[in-house]
Every structure is written in structure tokens, then in C-alpha cells.
Tab-separated table of C-alpha atoms and ligand atoms in Angstrom:
chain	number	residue	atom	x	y	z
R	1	UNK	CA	0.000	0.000	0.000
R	2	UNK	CA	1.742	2.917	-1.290
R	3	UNK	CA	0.428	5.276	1.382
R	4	UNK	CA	1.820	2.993	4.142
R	5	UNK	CA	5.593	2.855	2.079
R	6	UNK	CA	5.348	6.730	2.370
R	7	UNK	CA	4.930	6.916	6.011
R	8	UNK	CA	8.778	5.578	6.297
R	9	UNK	CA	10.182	8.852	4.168
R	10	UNK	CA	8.332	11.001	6.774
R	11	UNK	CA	8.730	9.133	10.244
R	12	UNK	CA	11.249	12.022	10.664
R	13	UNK	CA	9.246	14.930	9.808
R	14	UNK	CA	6.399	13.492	11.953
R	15	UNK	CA	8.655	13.447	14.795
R	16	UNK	CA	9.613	16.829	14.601
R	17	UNK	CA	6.233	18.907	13.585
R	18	UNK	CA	4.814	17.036	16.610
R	19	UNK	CA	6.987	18.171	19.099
R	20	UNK	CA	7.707	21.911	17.162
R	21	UNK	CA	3.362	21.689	17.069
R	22	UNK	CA	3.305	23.047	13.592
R	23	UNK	CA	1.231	22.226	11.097
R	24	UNK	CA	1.900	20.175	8.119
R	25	UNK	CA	1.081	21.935	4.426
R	26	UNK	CA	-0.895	19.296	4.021
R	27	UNK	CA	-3.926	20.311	5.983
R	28	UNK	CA	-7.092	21.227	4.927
R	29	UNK	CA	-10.487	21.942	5.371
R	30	UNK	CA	-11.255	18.346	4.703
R	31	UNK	CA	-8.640	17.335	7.323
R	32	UNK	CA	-10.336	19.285	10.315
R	33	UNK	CA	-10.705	16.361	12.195
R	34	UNK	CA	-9.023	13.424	13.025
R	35	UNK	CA	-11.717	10.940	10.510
R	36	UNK	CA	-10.882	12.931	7.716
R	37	UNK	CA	-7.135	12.572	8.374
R	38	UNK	CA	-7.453	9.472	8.556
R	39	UNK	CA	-9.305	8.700	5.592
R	40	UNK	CA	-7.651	6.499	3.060
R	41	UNK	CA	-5.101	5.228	5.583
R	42	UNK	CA	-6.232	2.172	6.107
R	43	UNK	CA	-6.239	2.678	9.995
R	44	UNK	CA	-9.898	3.841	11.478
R	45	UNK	CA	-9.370	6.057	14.448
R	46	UNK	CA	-11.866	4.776	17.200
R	47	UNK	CA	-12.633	6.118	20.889
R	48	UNK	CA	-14.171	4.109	23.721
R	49	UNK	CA	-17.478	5.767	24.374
R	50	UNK	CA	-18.780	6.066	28.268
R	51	UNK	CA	-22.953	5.671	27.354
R	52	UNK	CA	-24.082	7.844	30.575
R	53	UNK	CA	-21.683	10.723	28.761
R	54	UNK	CA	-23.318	9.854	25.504
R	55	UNK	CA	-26.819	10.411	26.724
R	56	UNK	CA	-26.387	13.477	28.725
R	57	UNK	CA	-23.820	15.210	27.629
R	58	UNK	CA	-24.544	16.695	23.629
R	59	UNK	CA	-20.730	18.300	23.276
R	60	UNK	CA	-19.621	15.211	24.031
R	61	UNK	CA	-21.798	13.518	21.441
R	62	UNK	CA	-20.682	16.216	18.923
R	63	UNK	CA	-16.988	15.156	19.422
R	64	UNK	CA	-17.448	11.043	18.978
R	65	UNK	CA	-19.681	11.239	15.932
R	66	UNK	CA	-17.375	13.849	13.526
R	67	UNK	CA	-13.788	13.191	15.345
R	68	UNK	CA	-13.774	8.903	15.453
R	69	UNK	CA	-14.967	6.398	12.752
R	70	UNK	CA	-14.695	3.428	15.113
R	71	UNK	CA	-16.229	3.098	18.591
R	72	UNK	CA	-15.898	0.607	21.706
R	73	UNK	CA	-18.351	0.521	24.669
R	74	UNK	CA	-15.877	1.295	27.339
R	75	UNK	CA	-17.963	-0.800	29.601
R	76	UNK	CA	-21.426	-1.675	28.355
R	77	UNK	CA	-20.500	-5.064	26.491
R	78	UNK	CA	-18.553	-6.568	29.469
R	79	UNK	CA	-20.223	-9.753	30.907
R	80	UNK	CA	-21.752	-7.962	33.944
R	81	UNK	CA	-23.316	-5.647	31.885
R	82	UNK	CA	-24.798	-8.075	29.595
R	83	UNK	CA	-25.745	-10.982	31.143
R	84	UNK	CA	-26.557	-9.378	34.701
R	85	UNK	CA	-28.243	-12.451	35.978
R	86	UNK	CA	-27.312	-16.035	34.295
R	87	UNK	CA	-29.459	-16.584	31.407
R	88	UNK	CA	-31.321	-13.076	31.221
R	89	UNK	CA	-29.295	-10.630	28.829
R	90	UNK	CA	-29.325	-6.633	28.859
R	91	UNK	CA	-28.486	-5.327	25.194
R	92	UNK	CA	-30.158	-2.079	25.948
R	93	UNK	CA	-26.963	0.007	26.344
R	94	UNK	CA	-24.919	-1.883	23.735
R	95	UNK	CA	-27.838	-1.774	21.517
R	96	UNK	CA	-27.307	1.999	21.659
R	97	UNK	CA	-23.732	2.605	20.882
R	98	UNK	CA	-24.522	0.055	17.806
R	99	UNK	CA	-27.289	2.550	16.506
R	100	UNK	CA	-25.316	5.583	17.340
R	101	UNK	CA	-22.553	4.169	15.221
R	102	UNK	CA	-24.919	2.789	12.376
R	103	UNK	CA	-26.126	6.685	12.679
R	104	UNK	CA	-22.571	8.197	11.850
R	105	UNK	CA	-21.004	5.891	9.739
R	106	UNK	CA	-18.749	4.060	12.069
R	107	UNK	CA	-17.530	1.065	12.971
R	108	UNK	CA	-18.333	-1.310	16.626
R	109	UNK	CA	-14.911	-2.942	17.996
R	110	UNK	CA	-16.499	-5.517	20.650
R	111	UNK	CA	-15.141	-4.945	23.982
R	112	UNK	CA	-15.163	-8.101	25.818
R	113	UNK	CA	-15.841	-11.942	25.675
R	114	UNK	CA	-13.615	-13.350	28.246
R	115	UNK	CA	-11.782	-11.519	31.342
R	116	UNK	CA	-11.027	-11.752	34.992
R	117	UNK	CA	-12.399	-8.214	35.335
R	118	UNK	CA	-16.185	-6.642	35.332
R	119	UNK	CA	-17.593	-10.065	35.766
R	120	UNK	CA	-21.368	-10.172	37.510
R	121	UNK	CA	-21.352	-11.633	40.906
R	122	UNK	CA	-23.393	-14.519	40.066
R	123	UNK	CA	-20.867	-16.309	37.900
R	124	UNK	CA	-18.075	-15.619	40.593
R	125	UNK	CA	-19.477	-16.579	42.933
R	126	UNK	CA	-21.372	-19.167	42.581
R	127	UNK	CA	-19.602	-22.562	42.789
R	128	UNK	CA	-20.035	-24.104	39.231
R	129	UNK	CA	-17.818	-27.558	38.107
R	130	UNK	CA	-15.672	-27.772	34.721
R	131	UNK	CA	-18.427	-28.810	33.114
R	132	UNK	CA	-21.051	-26.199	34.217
R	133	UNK	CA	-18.724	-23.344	33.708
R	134	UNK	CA	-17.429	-24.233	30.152
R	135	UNK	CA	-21.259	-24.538	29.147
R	136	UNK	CA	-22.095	-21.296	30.623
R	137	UNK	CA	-18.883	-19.267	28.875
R	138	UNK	CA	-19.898	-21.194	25.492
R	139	UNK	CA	-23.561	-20.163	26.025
R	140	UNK	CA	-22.785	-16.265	26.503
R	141	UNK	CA	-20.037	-15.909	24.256
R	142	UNK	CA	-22.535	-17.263	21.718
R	143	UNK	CA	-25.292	-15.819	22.830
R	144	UNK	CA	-23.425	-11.896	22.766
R	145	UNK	CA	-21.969	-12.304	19.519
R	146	UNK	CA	-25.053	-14.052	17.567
R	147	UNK	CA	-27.308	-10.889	18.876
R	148	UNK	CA	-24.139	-8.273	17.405
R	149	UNK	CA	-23.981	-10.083	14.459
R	150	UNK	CA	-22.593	-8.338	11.324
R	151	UNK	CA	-22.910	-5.248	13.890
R	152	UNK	CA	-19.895	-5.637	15.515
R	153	UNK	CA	-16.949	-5.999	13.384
R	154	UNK	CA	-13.850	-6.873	15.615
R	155	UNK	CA	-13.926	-8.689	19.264
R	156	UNK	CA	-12.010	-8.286	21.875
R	157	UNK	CA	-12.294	-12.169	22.377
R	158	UNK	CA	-10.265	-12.413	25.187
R	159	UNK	CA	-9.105	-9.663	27.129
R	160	UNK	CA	-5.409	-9.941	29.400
R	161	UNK	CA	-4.669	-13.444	29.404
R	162	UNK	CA	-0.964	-13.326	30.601
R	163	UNK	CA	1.025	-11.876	33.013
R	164	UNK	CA	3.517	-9.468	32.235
R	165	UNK	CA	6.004	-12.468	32.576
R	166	UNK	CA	4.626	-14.169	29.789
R	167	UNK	CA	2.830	-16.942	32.304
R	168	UNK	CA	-0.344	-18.039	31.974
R	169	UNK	CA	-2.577	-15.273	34.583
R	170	UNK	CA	-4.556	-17.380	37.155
R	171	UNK	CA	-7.981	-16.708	36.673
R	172	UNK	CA	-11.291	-18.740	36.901
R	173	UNK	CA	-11.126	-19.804	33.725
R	174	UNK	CA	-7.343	-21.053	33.803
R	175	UNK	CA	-8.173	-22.605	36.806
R	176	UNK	CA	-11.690	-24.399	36.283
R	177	UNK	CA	-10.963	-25.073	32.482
R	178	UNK	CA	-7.057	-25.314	31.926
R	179	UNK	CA	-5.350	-23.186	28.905
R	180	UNK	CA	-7.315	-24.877	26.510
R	181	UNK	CA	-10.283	-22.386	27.238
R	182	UNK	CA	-8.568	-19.632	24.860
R	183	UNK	CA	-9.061	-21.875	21.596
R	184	UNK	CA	-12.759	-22.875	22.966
R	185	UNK	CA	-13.636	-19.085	22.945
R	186	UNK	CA	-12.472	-18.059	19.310
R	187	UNK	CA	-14.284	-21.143	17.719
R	188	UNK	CA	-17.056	-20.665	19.830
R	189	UNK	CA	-17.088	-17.003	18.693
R	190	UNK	CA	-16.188	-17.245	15.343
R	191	UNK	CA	-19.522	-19.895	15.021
R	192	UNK	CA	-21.489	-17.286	15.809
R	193	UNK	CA	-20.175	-14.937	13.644
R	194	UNK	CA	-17.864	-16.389	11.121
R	195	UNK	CA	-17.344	-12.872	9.096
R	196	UNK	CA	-15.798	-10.870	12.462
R	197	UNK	CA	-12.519	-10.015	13.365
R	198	UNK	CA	-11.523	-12.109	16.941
R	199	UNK	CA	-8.906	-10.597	18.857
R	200	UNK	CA	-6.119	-11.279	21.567
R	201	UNK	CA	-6.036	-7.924	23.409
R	202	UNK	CA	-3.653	-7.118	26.244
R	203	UNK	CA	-1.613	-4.022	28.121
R	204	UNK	CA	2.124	-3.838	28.086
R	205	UNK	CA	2.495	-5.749	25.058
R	206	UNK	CA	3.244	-3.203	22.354
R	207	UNK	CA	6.866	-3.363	22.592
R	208	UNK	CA	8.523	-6.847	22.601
R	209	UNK	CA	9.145	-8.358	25.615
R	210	UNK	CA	7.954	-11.176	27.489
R	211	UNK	CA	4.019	-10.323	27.643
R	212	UNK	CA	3.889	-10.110	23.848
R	213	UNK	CA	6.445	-12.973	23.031
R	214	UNK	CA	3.968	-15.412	24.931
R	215	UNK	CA	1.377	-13.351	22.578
R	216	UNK	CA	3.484	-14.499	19.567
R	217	UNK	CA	3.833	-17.795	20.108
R	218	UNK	CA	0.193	-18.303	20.819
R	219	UNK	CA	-0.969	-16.898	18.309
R	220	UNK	CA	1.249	-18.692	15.779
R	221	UNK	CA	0.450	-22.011	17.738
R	222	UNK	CA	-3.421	-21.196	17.431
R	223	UNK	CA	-3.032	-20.605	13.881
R	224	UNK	CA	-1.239	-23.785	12.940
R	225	UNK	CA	-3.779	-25.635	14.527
R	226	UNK	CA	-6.369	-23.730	12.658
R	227	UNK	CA	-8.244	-21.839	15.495
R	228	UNK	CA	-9.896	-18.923	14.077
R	229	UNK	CA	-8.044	-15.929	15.533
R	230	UNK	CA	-7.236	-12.951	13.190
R	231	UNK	CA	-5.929	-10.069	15.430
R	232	UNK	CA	-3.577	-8.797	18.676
R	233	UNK	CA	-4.770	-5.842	20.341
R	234	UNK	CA	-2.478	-3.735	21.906
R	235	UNK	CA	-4.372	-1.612	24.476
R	236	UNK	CA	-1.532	1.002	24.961
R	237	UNK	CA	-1.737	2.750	28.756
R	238	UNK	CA	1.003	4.447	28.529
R	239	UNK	CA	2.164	6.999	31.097
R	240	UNK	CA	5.192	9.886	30.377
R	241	UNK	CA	6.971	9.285	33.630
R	242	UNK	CA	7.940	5.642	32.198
R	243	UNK	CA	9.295	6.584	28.715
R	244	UNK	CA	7.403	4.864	25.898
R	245	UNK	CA	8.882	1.121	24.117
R	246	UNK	CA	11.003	1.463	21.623
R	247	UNK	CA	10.140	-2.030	20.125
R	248	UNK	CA	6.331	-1.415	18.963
R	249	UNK	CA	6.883	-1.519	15.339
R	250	UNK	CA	9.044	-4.679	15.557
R	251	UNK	CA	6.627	-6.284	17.599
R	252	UNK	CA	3.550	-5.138	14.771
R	253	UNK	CA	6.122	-6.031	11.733
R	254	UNK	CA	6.271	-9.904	13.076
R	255	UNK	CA	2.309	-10.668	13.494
R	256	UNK	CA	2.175	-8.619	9.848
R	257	UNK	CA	4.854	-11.801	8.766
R	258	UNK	CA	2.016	-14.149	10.889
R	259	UNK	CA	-0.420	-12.880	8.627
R	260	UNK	CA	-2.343	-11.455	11.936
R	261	UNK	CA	-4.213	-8.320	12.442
R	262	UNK	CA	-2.956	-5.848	14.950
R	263	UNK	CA	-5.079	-2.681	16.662
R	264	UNK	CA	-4.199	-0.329	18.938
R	265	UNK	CA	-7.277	-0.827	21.529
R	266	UNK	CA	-7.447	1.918	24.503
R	267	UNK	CA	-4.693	3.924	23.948
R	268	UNK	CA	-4.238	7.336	27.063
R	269	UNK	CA	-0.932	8.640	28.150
R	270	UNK	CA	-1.215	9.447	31.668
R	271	UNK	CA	0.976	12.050	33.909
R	272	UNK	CA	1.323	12.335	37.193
R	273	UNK	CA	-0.760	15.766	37.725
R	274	UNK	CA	-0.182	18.467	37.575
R	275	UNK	CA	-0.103	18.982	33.535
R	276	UNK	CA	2.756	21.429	32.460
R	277	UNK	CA	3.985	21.927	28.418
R	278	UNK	CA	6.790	19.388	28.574
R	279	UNK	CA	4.300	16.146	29.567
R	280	UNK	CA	2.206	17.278	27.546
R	281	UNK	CA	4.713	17.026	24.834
R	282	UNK	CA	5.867	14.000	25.853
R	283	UNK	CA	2.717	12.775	25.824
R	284	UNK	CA	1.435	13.781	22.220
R	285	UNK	CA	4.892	11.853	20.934
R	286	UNK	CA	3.509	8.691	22.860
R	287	UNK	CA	0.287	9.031	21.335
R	288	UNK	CA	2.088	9.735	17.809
R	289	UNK	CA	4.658	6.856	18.482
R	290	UNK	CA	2.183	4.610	18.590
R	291	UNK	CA	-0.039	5.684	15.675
R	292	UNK	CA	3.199	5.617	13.484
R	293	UNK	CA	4.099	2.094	14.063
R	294	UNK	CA	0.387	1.180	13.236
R	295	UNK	CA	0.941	3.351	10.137
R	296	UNK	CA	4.154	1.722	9.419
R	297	UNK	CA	2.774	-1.881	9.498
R	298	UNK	CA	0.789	-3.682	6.881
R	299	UNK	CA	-1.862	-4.979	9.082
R	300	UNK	CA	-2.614	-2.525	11.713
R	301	UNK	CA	-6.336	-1.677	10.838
R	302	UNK	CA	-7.154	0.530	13.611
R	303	UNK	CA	-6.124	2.615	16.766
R	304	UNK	CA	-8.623	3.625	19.580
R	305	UNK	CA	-8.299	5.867	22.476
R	306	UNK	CA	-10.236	4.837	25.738
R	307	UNK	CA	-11.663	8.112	25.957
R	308	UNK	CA	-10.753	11.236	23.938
R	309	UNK	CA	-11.478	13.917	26.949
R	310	UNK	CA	-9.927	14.279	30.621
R	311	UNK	CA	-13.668	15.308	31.552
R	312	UNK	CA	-14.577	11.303	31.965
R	313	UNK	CA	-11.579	9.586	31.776
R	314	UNK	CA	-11.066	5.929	34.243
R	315	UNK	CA	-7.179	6.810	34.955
R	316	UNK	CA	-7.555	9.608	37.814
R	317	UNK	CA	-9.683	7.116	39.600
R	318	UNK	CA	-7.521	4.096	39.013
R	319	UNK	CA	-3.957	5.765	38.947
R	320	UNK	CA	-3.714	7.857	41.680
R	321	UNK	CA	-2.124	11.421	41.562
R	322	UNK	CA	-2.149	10.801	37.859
R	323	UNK	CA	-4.914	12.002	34.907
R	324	UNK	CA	-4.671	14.098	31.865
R	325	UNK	CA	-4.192	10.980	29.981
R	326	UNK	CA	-6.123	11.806	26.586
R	327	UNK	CA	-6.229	14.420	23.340
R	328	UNK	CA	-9.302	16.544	24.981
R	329	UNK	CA	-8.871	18.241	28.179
R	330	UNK	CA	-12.577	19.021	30.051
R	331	UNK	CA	-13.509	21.791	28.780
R	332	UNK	CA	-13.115	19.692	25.584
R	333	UNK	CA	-10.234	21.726	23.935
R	334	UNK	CA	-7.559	19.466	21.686
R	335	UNK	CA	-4.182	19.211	23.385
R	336	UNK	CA	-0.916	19.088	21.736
R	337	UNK	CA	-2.091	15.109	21.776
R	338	UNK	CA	-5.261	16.230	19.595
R	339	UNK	CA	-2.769	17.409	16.834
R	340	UNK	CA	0.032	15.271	16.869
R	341	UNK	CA	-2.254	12.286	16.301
R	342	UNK	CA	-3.913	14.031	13.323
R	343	UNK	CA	-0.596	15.537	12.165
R	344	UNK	CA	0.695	11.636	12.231
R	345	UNK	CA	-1.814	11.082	10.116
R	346	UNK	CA	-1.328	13.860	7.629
R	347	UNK	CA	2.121	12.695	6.910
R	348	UNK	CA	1.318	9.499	6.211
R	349	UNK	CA	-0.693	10.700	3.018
J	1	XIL	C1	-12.044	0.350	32.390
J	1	XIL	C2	-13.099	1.434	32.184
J	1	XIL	O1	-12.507	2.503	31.499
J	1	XIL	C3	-13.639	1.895	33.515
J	1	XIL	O2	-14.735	2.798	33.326
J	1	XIL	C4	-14.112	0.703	34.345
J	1	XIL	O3	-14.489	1.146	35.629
J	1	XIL	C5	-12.986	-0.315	34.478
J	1	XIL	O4	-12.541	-0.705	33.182
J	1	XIL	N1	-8.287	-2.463	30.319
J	1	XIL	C6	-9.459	-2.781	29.690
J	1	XIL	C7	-10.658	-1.903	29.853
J	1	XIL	O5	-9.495	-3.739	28.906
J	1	XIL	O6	-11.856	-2.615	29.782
J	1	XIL	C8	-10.594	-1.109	31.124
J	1	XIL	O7	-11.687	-0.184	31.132
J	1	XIL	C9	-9.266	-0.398	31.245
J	1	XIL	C10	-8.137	-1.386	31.265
């Protein structure tokens, strides 16, 4: 793809109009926003969307349909969400991030099948055998994606499977089902849906290191044994105070030589508070960093931030004495972050 070759000539200019902040000749009226820059690149720029701020908030609304042409439910398709009580599903909220994207042209990215987080308190509590719980992980995985059928284009099939050491992470599915459960859920899923993109998806695995090695050679053992999985999702929580990997693209250039998918899933830069100019520089290159390796590969198809304004991001509440983490402070003005990702994908026209 000759717009993806070009990207290498300008790595170099990217670098340095997103830290100078200038604006690349380039730009246009039909490059306002970050869609239109990224039309044609063959990456979709996506935001997880918070469905209380959706509803209530009409600036914020504004922002997701023109700036994003991809969205994720930041929390409304986890398991407790959907199946509150075993057998009796809630679609409602999902339902309406599908519409609202239907509405404005965009895409769904399914966020999640399988996790150790977010579950309802009935299936973790409850005492189930083997056998019980493999039926009831088969019966909602199926059930979810059947009902977002064609609807939902890429899953988030399972969601933070290893530890950062590259060992299997105890959960209750390890532990009740053994490591076999992975392969279950992508043929389960891709039954239900045969024409949608299922996805590995994990945090600190963008560079290489041990986390995404043990992402590598499951994926290349699931696909020799023919399981159905077509993608590795790099959330990317990155944060300015730990420098950001310097391995990403070779880590994207070997599943492009698997012949895997990869996305950039719920990317923020964080800082510990309080904001000044040079984290917020730091942080639009870690935003940009990213978005250039995705550029740079041949099978990155799209990068998503989890949550495009400081006025409802998770990370203050999770990370503490740390926020400003993505492109749109509260009063919903772009950052530095806001242009270098567009600027990123200017050059790579
Ligand atoms: C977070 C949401 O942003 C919060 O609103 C929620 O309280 C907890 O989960 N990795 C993931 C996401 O895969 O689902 C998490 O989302 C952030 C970390």
C-alpha cells in the first residue's frame, strides 16, 4: 500500500512537527478532524465511548460522531453488563452505541468476551464444576456475539490473558478449564459470527518483551492448529513518567509476517498531575509513536483511544495522583495530543 511505504520517508518529519506543534502543508479543510485525516489510511481512528456521557452530555456527542470512525463501549458489552443475571441478557446500552454508530457511519470494535475483570457476581461466585462453567462461557459468548452479528466488526475475544512475565494469569477460567479455554472461545465465537474479526487484546504488550512474546507464540500455535483468531490488540496505557517502548513496530512487523491483524485498543498517556507543556509534549509523541508504528505496518487496521477527553476519563480514579491521559482536556479543547495524532496522520498521506 503505497500510502503505508510513504509513512517511512516522513517518520522524521512526523517526529519533529509534533513536538515543534506546527502544522503540516498538508492540511485542509477536509482534514479538520481526526476521521478525515485518517481517511484512506487504512487505519480507522476509534474512541471508547462512556454511554451515561453519551446520553447526557450533547458536546460530548458532537466530538465522537465527527472526530472517530470506530467506537468501543468502554464498559457496556462486558459480561456484567450483559448478562446481569445467568441466562437473562441486557443489550439495551450496547444496543445503543450500535445505533449511534450505524447513525454516523462508524464502525463497533467488541469490547469483551472473556476476562477476569467486570464479571457479575453470580458467575463468581457461585460454585459451578468444569463442566457447568465451560457450558455457561460457550452459552454467553454465543449468545453476545449471535445478537451483534454483522454489527460488531472486531472482538475483543479475550481480554489480558498473561502476566507481564509471559505466564499463563490465574484466573477462573485457567483454573476451572485449563489453557485450553482460549481456543474454545475463538471457535465458539467465530460460530457465531464467522465474518468478524476475533482478537487477543492485552496491556504492556506493544513493545517486545515477554508479555507479547507469549502473545506471539500463541498466536502462531493457534493458527497452525487452525483456530480462528485474526488479530492482537495492543491496548496502549502508557504513562510519560515511564518513557514509551522502543520495540512497537518490531513487535507489529512480526504478526504482519504471521499474517495477523494488529489494533491499537485503549490507547491514554497518563501524567502524574499536575499537567505542564513538557508532559504534555511527551505525551502527544507517545500518542504519535504509537499511531506511526500502526501506520508503518501492513496490518494494523485501527487505533482507539479509551476516551478522547480528561472530563470522563477511568485513569484519575484508578492511577492515583495521575490524569490528563487523553487528546481533549474538560472543557473539551484538543491538546498538543489532539494534533500530533492528526498531524501523524497527515504525513502518512
Ligand atoms: C475500564 C473502564 O474505562 C472503567 O470505566 C471501568 O471502571 C474499568 O474498566 N483495560 C481494559 C478496559 O481492557 O476494559 C478497562 O476499562 C481499562 C483497562
Amino acid at each position: 500500500m503505497a500510502t503505508r511505504r510513504n509513512v517511512l520517508a516522513v517518520v522524521a518529519l512526523a517526529l519533529a512537527t509534533v513536538v515543534s506543534g506546527a502544522a503540516p502543508a498538508v492540511a485542509g479543510a477536509d482534514t479538520d478532524t481526526l476521521r478525515a485525516a485518517a481517511r484512506g489510511s487504512g487505519v480507522r481512528i476509534g474512541t471508547a465511548v462512556d454511554m451515561s456521557a453519551l446520553a447526557s452530555d450533547a458536546d460530548y456527542r458532537a466530538i465522537v460522531a465527527s472526530q472517530f470512525d470506530s467506537v468501543t463501549a468502554e464498559n457496556v458489552m462486558k459480561w456484567e453488563a450483559i448478562e446481569p443475571e445467568r441466562g437473562r441478557y441486557d443489550w439495551a446500552a450496547a444496543d445503543r452505541l450500535v445505533d449511534f454508530a450505524r447513525a454516523n457511519g462508524q464502525v463497533v470494535r467488541g469490547h469483551t468476551l472473556v476476562w477476569h475483570n467486570q464479571n457479575p457476581a453470580w458467575l463468581t461466585e457461585d460454585a459451578f464444576t468444569p463442566a457447568e462453567l465451560r457450558q455457561i462461557l460457550r452459552d454467553h459468548i454465543k449468545t453476545q456475539v449471535r445478537h451483534f452479528k454483522g454489527r460488531v466488526y472486531q472482538w475483543d475475544v479475550v481480554n489480558e490473558v498473561f502476566n507481564d512475565d509471559g505466564t499463563l494469569r490465574d484466573t477462573m477460567w485457567l483454573r476451572a478449564l485449563g489453557p485450553g479455554y482460549i481456543a474454545d472461545a475463538f471457535r465458539w465465537a467465530h460460530e457465531a459470527d464467522p465474518k468478524a474479526k476475533l482478537y487477543l487484546n492485552d496491556y504492556n504488550n506493544e513493545g517486545v518483551n515477554a508479555k507479547s512474546d507469549a502473545y506471539y507464540a500463541l498466536a502462531k500455535q493457534l493458527r497452525s492448529q487452525g483456530v480462528p483468531i485474526h488479530g492482537y490488540g495492543m491496548q496502549g496505557h502508557l504513562g510519560v513518567q515511564y518513557g514509551f517502548p522502543g520495540t512497537v513496530f518490531d513487535n507489529v512487523r512480526r504478526f504482519d509476517a504471521l499474517g495477523v491483524q494488529t489494533a491499537f485498543t485503549e490507547v491514554d498517556v497518563r501524567m502524574i498531575l499536575p499537567v505542564d507543556p513538557t508532559k504534555e509534549q511527551a505525551q502527544a509523541y507517545g500518542f504519535s509513536t504509537l499511531l506511526q508504528a500502526c501506520l508503518l505496518a501492513r496490518h494494523c487496521v485501527s487505533y482507539t483511544v479509551w476516551g478522547f477527553t480528561d472530563r470522563y476519563s477511568w485513569v484519575p480514579g484508578v492511577f492515583e495522583g495521575q490524569g490528563s491521559a487523553t487528546p481533549y482536556t474538560e472543557s473539551l479543547q484538543p491538546k498538543p495530543a489532539y494534533q500530533a495524532i492528526r498531524n501523524t496522520f497527515l504525513l502518512a498521506r
